[in-house]
XYZ file of N, CA, C and O in Angstrom:
492
model
N -11.973 -22.421 12.173
C -11.207 -21.685 11.569
C -11.142 -19.756 12.126
O -10.229 -19.387 11.435
N -12.431 -20.247 12.406
C -12.538 -18.838 12.647
C -11.415 -17.931 13.732
O -10.453 -17.143 13.988
N -11.208 -18.274 14.841
C -10.210 -17.768 15.663
C -8.968 -18.744 15.342
O -7.986 -17.455 16.204
N -8.545 -19.492 14.614
C -7.555 -19.947 14.066
C -7.113 -18.536 13.574
O -5.456 -17.951 13.098
N -7.616 -18.064 12.284
C -7.350 -16.878 11.389
C -7.064 -15.947 12.761
O -5.895 -15.038 12.459
N -7.681 -15.377 13.311
C -7.540 -14.097 14.498
C -5.911 -14.212 14.469
O -5.891 -13.284 15.713
N -6.051 -15.292 15.570
C -4.517 -16.143 15.846
C -3.755 -15.716 15.358
O -2.822 -14.649 15.684
N -3.781 -15.777 14.007
C -2.792 -15.545 12.698
C -2.836 -13.860 12.706
O -1.838 -13.897 12.199
N -4.179 -13.313 12.406
C -4.110 -12.049 12.247
C -2.908 -11.136 13.347
O -2.405 -10.296 13.059
N -3.254 -11.287 14.537
C -2.566 -10.941 15.846
C -0.606 -11.119 15.833
O 0.554 -10.221 15.969
N -0.516 -12.964 15.435
C 0.409 -12.638 15.152
C 1.386 -12.145 13.977
O 2.234 -11.166 14.037
N 0.531 -12.181 12.854
C 1.220 -11.321 11.564
C 1.628 -9.855 12.655
O 2.774 -8.979 11.858
N 0.566 -9.109 12.952
C 0.452 -7.624 13.302
C 1.514 -7.113 14.952
O 2.807 -6.619 13.989
N 1.466 -8.176 15.181
C 3.137 -8.502 16.200
C 4.461 -8.956 15.562
O 5.264 -8.252 15.847
N 4.731 -9.765 14.905
C 5.876 -9.608 13.968
C 6.059 -8.615 12.929
O 7.476 -7.988 13.692
N 4.768 -8.250 12.859
C 4.996 -6.399 11.571
C 6.071 -5.175 12.765
O 6.775 -4.663 12.913
N 5.065 -4.831 13.742
C 6.161 -4.597 14.946
C 6.864 -4.719 14.974
O 8.193 -3.626 16.190
N 7.396 -5.623 15.591
C 8.203 -6.349 16.141
C 9.605 -5.601 15.627
O 11.109 -6.123 15.010
N 9.062 -6.069 13.972
C 10.194 -6.149 12.917
C 10.829 -7.645 12.465
O 12.153 -7.659 12.168
N 10.506 -8.439 13.018
C 10.112 -10.089 13.135
C 10.029 -10.363 11.255
O 9.412 -11.545 11.062
N 11.419 -10.406 10.927
C 11.203 -11.150 9.231
C 11.053 -12.994 9.539
O 10.035 -12.926 8.230
N 11.570 -12.776 10.303
C 11.393 -14.918 10.322
C 10.379 -15.103 10.453
O 9.342 -16.211 9.795
N 8.878 -15.250 11.395
C 8.445 -14.892 11.775
C 6.833 -14.524 10.834
O 6.289 -14.735 10.540
N 7.970 -13.627 10.236
C 6.634 -12.856 9.129
C 6.341 -13.239 8.108
O 5.376 -13.385 7.994
N 8.300 -13.658 7.927
C 8.511 -15.032 6.667
C 7.215 -15.937 6.519
O 6.594 -16.876 5.689
N 7.413 -16.749 7.889
C 6.400 -18.082 7.841
C 5.253 -17.754 7.572
O 4.953 -18.990 7.730
N 4.346 -16.662 7.776
C 2.953 -16.849 7.618
C 2.655 -16.261 6.500
O 1.539 -16.274 6.350
N 3.933 -15.982 5.283
C 2.908 -15.086 3.772
C 3.425 -16.206 2.700
O 4.338 -17.214 3.136
N 2.271 -16.268 1.847
C 2.403 -16.660 0.992
C 4.118 -16.243 -0.561
O 4.133 -14.999 0.108
N 4.434 -17.565 -0.673
C 5.303 -16.683 -1.973
C 4.706 -16.254 -2.796
O 4.860 -15.382 -3.392
N 3.326 -16.303 -2.569
C 2.479 -16.005 -4.211
C 2.022 -14.090 -3.560
O 1.435 -13.492 -4.089
N 2.110 -13.658 -2.255
C 1.554 -12.811 -2.063
C 1.567 -11.256 -2.569
O 2.561 -11.356 -3.357
N 0.132 -10.401 -2.584
C 0.382 -9.594 -3.252
C 0.072 -8.471 -1.919
O -1.111 -8.638 -1.564
N 0.525 -7.812 -1.595
C 0.383 -7.092 -0.347
C 0.448 -5.423 -0.905
O 1.060 -5.301 -1.084
N -0.390 -4.843 0.039
C -0.745 -3.503 -1.327
C -0.991 -2.997 0.103
O -1.431 -3.487 1.412
N -0.372 -1.595 -0.043
C -0.588 -0.755 1.225
C -1.494 0.535 0.510
O -1.198 0.671 -0.784
N -1.927 1.548 1.974
C -2.609 2.643 1.879
C -1.954 3.386 0.404
O -3.336 4.158 0.406
N -1.123 3.160 0.505
C -1.213 4.852 -0.969
C -0.793 4.189 -2.333
O -0.745 4.720 -2.812
N -1.272 2.781 -2.227
C -1.489 1.923 -4.010
C -0.158 2.013 -4.632
O -0.503 1.763 -5.029
N 0.909 1.775 -3.481
C 1.845 0.572 -3.845
C 1.571 -0.543 -3.404
O 1.351 -1.372 -2.756
N 2.920 -1.760 -4.266
C 2.544 -3.309 -3.936
C 3.801 -3.854 -3.507
O 4.617 -3.618 -4.206
N 3.983 -5.208 -2.901
C 5.064 -5.967 -2.824
C 4.499 -7.383 -2.794
O 3.362 -8.084 -2.567
N 5.696 -7.304 -3.011
C 5.579 -9.298 -2.929
C 6.116 -10.162 -1.932
O 6.748 -9.070 -0.802
N 6.147 -10.713 -1.601
C 6.585 -11.339 0.420
C 7.551 -11.131 -0.143
O 8.385 -11.061 1.705
N 8.747 -11.395 -1.239
C 10.579 -11.206 -0.974
C 10.416 -9.367 -0.483
O 11.017 -9.238 -0.272
N 9.962 -9.003 -1.557
C 10.088 -6.847 -1.502
C 9.762 -6.658 0.029
O 10.372 -5.997 0.378
N 8.080 -7.377 0.559
C 8.104 -7.146 1.798
C 8.832 -6.700 2.949
O 8.957 -6.048 3.634
N 9.010 -7.834 3.131
C 10.367 -8.504 3.696
C 11.536 -7.639 3.597
O 12.043 -7.148 4.421
N 11.506 -7.570 2.682
C 13.188 -6.251 2.666
C 13.492 -5.261 2.762
O 13.676 -4.716 3.059
N 11.644 -4.920 2.417
C 11.779 -3.103 3.394
C 11.763 -3.420 5.199
O 12.556 -2.472 5.161
N 11.091 -4.233 5.282
C 11.484 -4.430 6.924
C 12.638 -4.814 7.364
O 13.255 -4.445 8.258
N 13.332 -5.472 6.551
C 14.919 -5.840 7.050
C 15.798 -4.763 6.619
O 16.369 -4.640 7.254
N 15.997 -4.285 5.528
C 16.717 -2.957 5.112
C 16.047 -1.590 5.992
O 17.027 -0.274 5.901
N 15.602 -1.602 6.566
C 14.352 -0.245 7.469
C 14.027 0.778 6.591
O 13.557 1.634 7.081
N 13.113 -0.068 5.432
C 12.907 1.613 4.606
C 11.082 1.379 5.241
O 10.510 2.166 4.831
N 11.167 0.454 5.857
C 9.340 0.528 6.394
C 9.512 -0.548 8.149
O 10.496 -1.622 7.906
N 9.652 0.341 9.209
C 9.466 0.220 10.136
C 8.175 0.337 11.383
O 7.284 2.177 10.647
N 7.107 -0.487 11.911
C 6.694 -0.187 12.243
C 6.791 0.368 14.283
O 7.326 -0.703 14.446
N 6.420 1.502 14.689
C 6.184 2.176 15.423
C 5.285 1.523 15.974
O 5.556 1.190 17.271
N 4.307 1.142 15.588
C 3.048 0.850 16.823
C 1.764 0.191 15.744
O 1.422 1.649 15.087
N 0.554 0.126 16.315
C 0.347 -1.368 15.333
C -1.506 -1.424 16.330
O -0.855 -1.884 16.891
N -2.240 -0.701 15.988
C -3.433 -1.085 16.588
C -4.696 -1.571 15.024
O -4.389 -1.512 14.070
N -4.733 -2.743 15.872
C -5.834 -3.650 14.149
C -7.047 -3.936 15.871
O -6.913 -4.907 16.347
N -8.168 -4.809 14.381
C -8.846 -5.262 15.643
C -9.569 -5.753 13.933
O -10.044 -5.524 12.906
N -9.137 -7.551 13.736
C -9.715 -8.677 13.235
C -11.695 -8.440 13.641
O -12.118 -8.684 14.176
N -12.832 -7.574 12.382
C -14.221 -7.519 13.056
C -14.883 -8.536 12.952
O -15.725 -9.093 13.300
N -13.936 -9.718 11.518
C -15.170 -10.122 10.931
C -13.944 -11.244 10.095
O -13.008 -11.183 9.512
N -14.109 -12.869 10.277
C -13.332 -13.721 9.165
C -14.786 -14.386 8.383
O -16.007 -15.305 8.821
N -14.564 -14.547 6.697
C -14.965 -14.835 6.663
C -14.436 -16.073 5.603
O -13.520 -15.850 5.332
N -15.536 -17.615 5.885
C -15.234 -18.993 5.418
C -15.076 -18.737 3.959
O -16.274 -18.166 3.000
N -14.195 -19.005 3.093
C -14.383 -18.479 1.761
C -14.321 -20.365 1.218
O -13.173 -20.530 0.262
N -14.930 -21.222 1.729
C -14.026 -22.452 1.597
C -13.348 -23.025 2.205
O -12.860 -22.537 3.317
N -12.539 -24.540 2.529
C -12.404 -25.057 3.160
C -10.939 -24.809 3.877
O -10.844 -24.243 4.739
N -11.044 -23.911 2.646
C -9.285 -23.501 2.406
C -9.131 -22.181 1.866
O -7.497 -21.952 1.514
N -9.576 -21.258 2.541
C -9.745 -20.352 2.453
C -10.423 -18.921 2.771
O -11.818 -19.674 3.542
N -9.915 -17.833 3.772
C -10.564 -17.323 4.392
C -10.360 -15.680 4.148
O -9.064 -14.972 3.730
N -11.481 -14.909 4.927
C -11.244 -14.029 4.606
C -10.948 -12.620 5.845
O -12.115 -12.798 6.315
N -9.974 -12.468 6.550
C -9.965 -11.489 7.461
C -10.430 -9.782 7.039
O -9.663 -9.347 6.055
N -11.569 -9.630 7.880
C -11.681 -8.101 7.370
C -11.308 -6.979 9.094
O -12.159 -7.737 9.903
N -11.239 -5.834 8.750
C -11.168 -5.194 9.753
C -10.773 -3.651 9.651
O -10.666 -3.219 8.776
N -10.253 -3.342 11.041
C -9.096 -1.909 10.608
C -8.137 -1.526 11.524
O -7.360 -3.172 12.402
N -6.886 -1.271 10.635
C -5.868 -0.671 11.484
C -5.745 0.268 11.527
O -5.465 0.996 10.716
N -5.006 0.820 12.800
C -4.062 2.715 12.355
C -2.659 1.574 12.702
O -2.188 1.259 13.376
N -1.444 2.390 12.515
C 0.230 2.530 12.997
C 0.532 3.834 12.675
O 0.351 4.585 11.184
N 1.977 3.874 13.602
C 2.375 4.753 13.325
C 3.948 3.889 12.682
O 4.259 3.275 13.086
N 4.589 5.135 11.714
C 5.131 3.830 10.975
C 6.175 5.237 10.025
O 6.459 6.217 10.168
N 7.844 4.400 10.191
C 8.781 4.922 8.671
C 8.776 4.513 7.465
O 9.157 3.420 7.802
N 8.550 5.277 6.783
C 8.398 4.609 5.432
C 9.228 5.704 4.468
O 9.027 6.563 5.175
N 10.743 5.665 3.764
C 11.625 5.556 3.414
C 12.453 7.404 4.149
O 12.301 8.055 3.031
N 12.362 7.104 5.340
C 13.044 8.567 6.584
C 11.570 9.413 6.540
O 11.999 10.048 7.091
N 10.499 9.312 6.162
C 9.394 9.703 6.708
C 8.728 9.971 7.618
O 8.063 7.869 7.691
N 8.169 9.955 8.397
C 6.975 9.249 9.549
C 5.929 9.875 9.649
O 5.693 10.939 8.749
N 5.142 9.084 9.470
C 3.755 9.053 9.332
C 3.061 8.175 10.105
O 3.078 6.709 10.867
N 1.176 8.418 9.901
C 0.420 7.420 10.685
C -0.063 7.142 9.540
O -1.480 8.400 8.616
N -0.756 6.229 9.566
C -2.045 5.765 8.888
C -2.775 4.935 9.104
O -3.085 4.242 10.455
N -4.020 5.236 8.902
C -5.298 3.971 9.534
C -6.331 3.563 8.312
O -6.264 4.406 6.815
N -6.487 2.737 8.605
C -7.014 1.755 6.796
C -7.936 0.975 7.210
O -8.266 0.342 8.498
N -9.419 0.726 6.576
C -10.086 -0.357 6.700
C -9.467 -1.812 5.704
O -8.531 -1.281 4.899
N -9.251 -3.597 6.622
C -8.599 -4.040 6.291
C -9.277 -5.506 5.469
O -10.343 -6.360 5.865
N -8.570 -5.433 4.193
C -8.810 -7.665 3.998
C -7.732 -8.317 3.771
O -6.807 -7.392 2.994
N -7.422 -9.011 4.499
C -6.778 -10.321 4.594
C -7.136 -11.309 3.907
O -8.055 -11.991 4.717
N -6.214 -11.755 2.549
C -6.894 -12.893 2.454
C -5.934 -14.558 3.185
O -5.073 -13.946 2.648
N -6.196 -15.601 3.571
C -5.436 -16.013 4.006
C -5.596 -17.848 3.152
O -7.895 -18.030 3.044
N -4.979 -18.739 2.874
C -5.165 -19.806 2.031
C -4.928 -20.883 3.079
O -3.128 -20.939 3.120
N -4.943 -21.788 2.678
C -4.121 -23.003 3.238
C -3.661 -23.882 1.362
O -3.812 -24.246 1.435
N -2.105 -23.967 2.479
C -1.238 -23.637 0.948
C -0.907 -25.647 1.752
O 0.845 -24.835 3.356
N -0.254 -26.512 1.476
C 0.103 -28.027 1.838
C -0.353 -27.767 3.669
O 0.255 -27.889 4.257
N -1.433 -27.379 3.876
C -2.297 -27.919 5.532
C -1.525 -26.747 6.082
O -2.064 -26.720 7.431
N -0.670 -25.481 5.338
C -0.626 -24.732 6.186
C -0.856 -22.900 6.309
O -1.291 -22.726 4.789
N -1.357 -22.376 6.756
C -2.527 -20.472 6.463
C -1.311 -20.272 6.023
O -0.423 -20.062 6.713
N -1.627 -19.834 4.728
C -0.834 -18.449 5.082
C -1.488 -16.966 4.213
O -2.603 -17.303 3.887
N -0.750 -15.923 4.663
C -1.861 -15.086 3.783
C -0.794 -14.605 2.502
O 0.039 -14.504 1.685
N -2.338 -14.529 1.640
C -2.115 -14.948 0.266
C -1.949 -13.378 -0.417
O -1.472 -12.972 -1.365
N -3.189 -12.520 0.313
C -3.427 -10.429 -0.717
C -3.737 -9.829 1.143
O -4.402 -10.632 2.096
N -3.413 -8.673 0.706
C -3.405 -7.662 1.950
C -3.823 -6.471 1.078
O -3.599 -6.704 0.221
N -5.251 -6.213 1.386
C -5.908 -4.446 1.080
C -6.241 -3.674 1.708
O -7.498 -4.442 2.535
N -5.506 -2.059 2.133
C -6.175 -2.006 2.539
C -6.831 -0.540 2.628
O -6.733 0.088 1.528
N -7.621 -0.398 2.427
C -8.144 1.060 2.231
C -8.210 2.147 3.489
O -9.058 2.519 4.048
N -7.465 2.857 2.562
C -7.068 3.987 3.912
C -8.134 4.719 4.103
O -9.888 5.340 3.516
N -8.201 5.160 5.159
C -10.002 5.737 6.138
C -9.477 7.407 6.087
O -8.087 7.818 6.165
N -10.798 8.036 6.030
C -10.527 9.955 5.912
C -9.780 10.020 6.909
O -9.987 9.828 8.120
N -8.333 11.103 7.436
C -8.439 11.510 8.245
C -9.656 12.951 9.147
O -10.662 13.674 8.214
N -9.339 12.449 9.985
C -11.090 13.360 10.683
C -9.825 15.055 11.141
O -9.037 14.611 11.539
């Protein structure tokens, strides 16, 4: 499970950076709750829409999955860090966060169920 979730996290971040909504959409649960470091939230549909319409673009993403915690046979929590250079609603900014990604196996396939970043203090 450890390697599988780490690989899924790498695929997810690569799809985000590439703006590949088809690849990203295949990883997301229909029940996704995607929180952002500015305390806004998206569903799977609304998150993919922001990438499609360009209101959210990832220019560079750096991440590390520090640990994966099994939460039973069909759930896992990936804990790590990420930083990114993005454009959101026309404004360029850099973000950095500790991350918590909850993955659940749905009909035999791992899907991202919830994502929660905690903004790291600026240094």
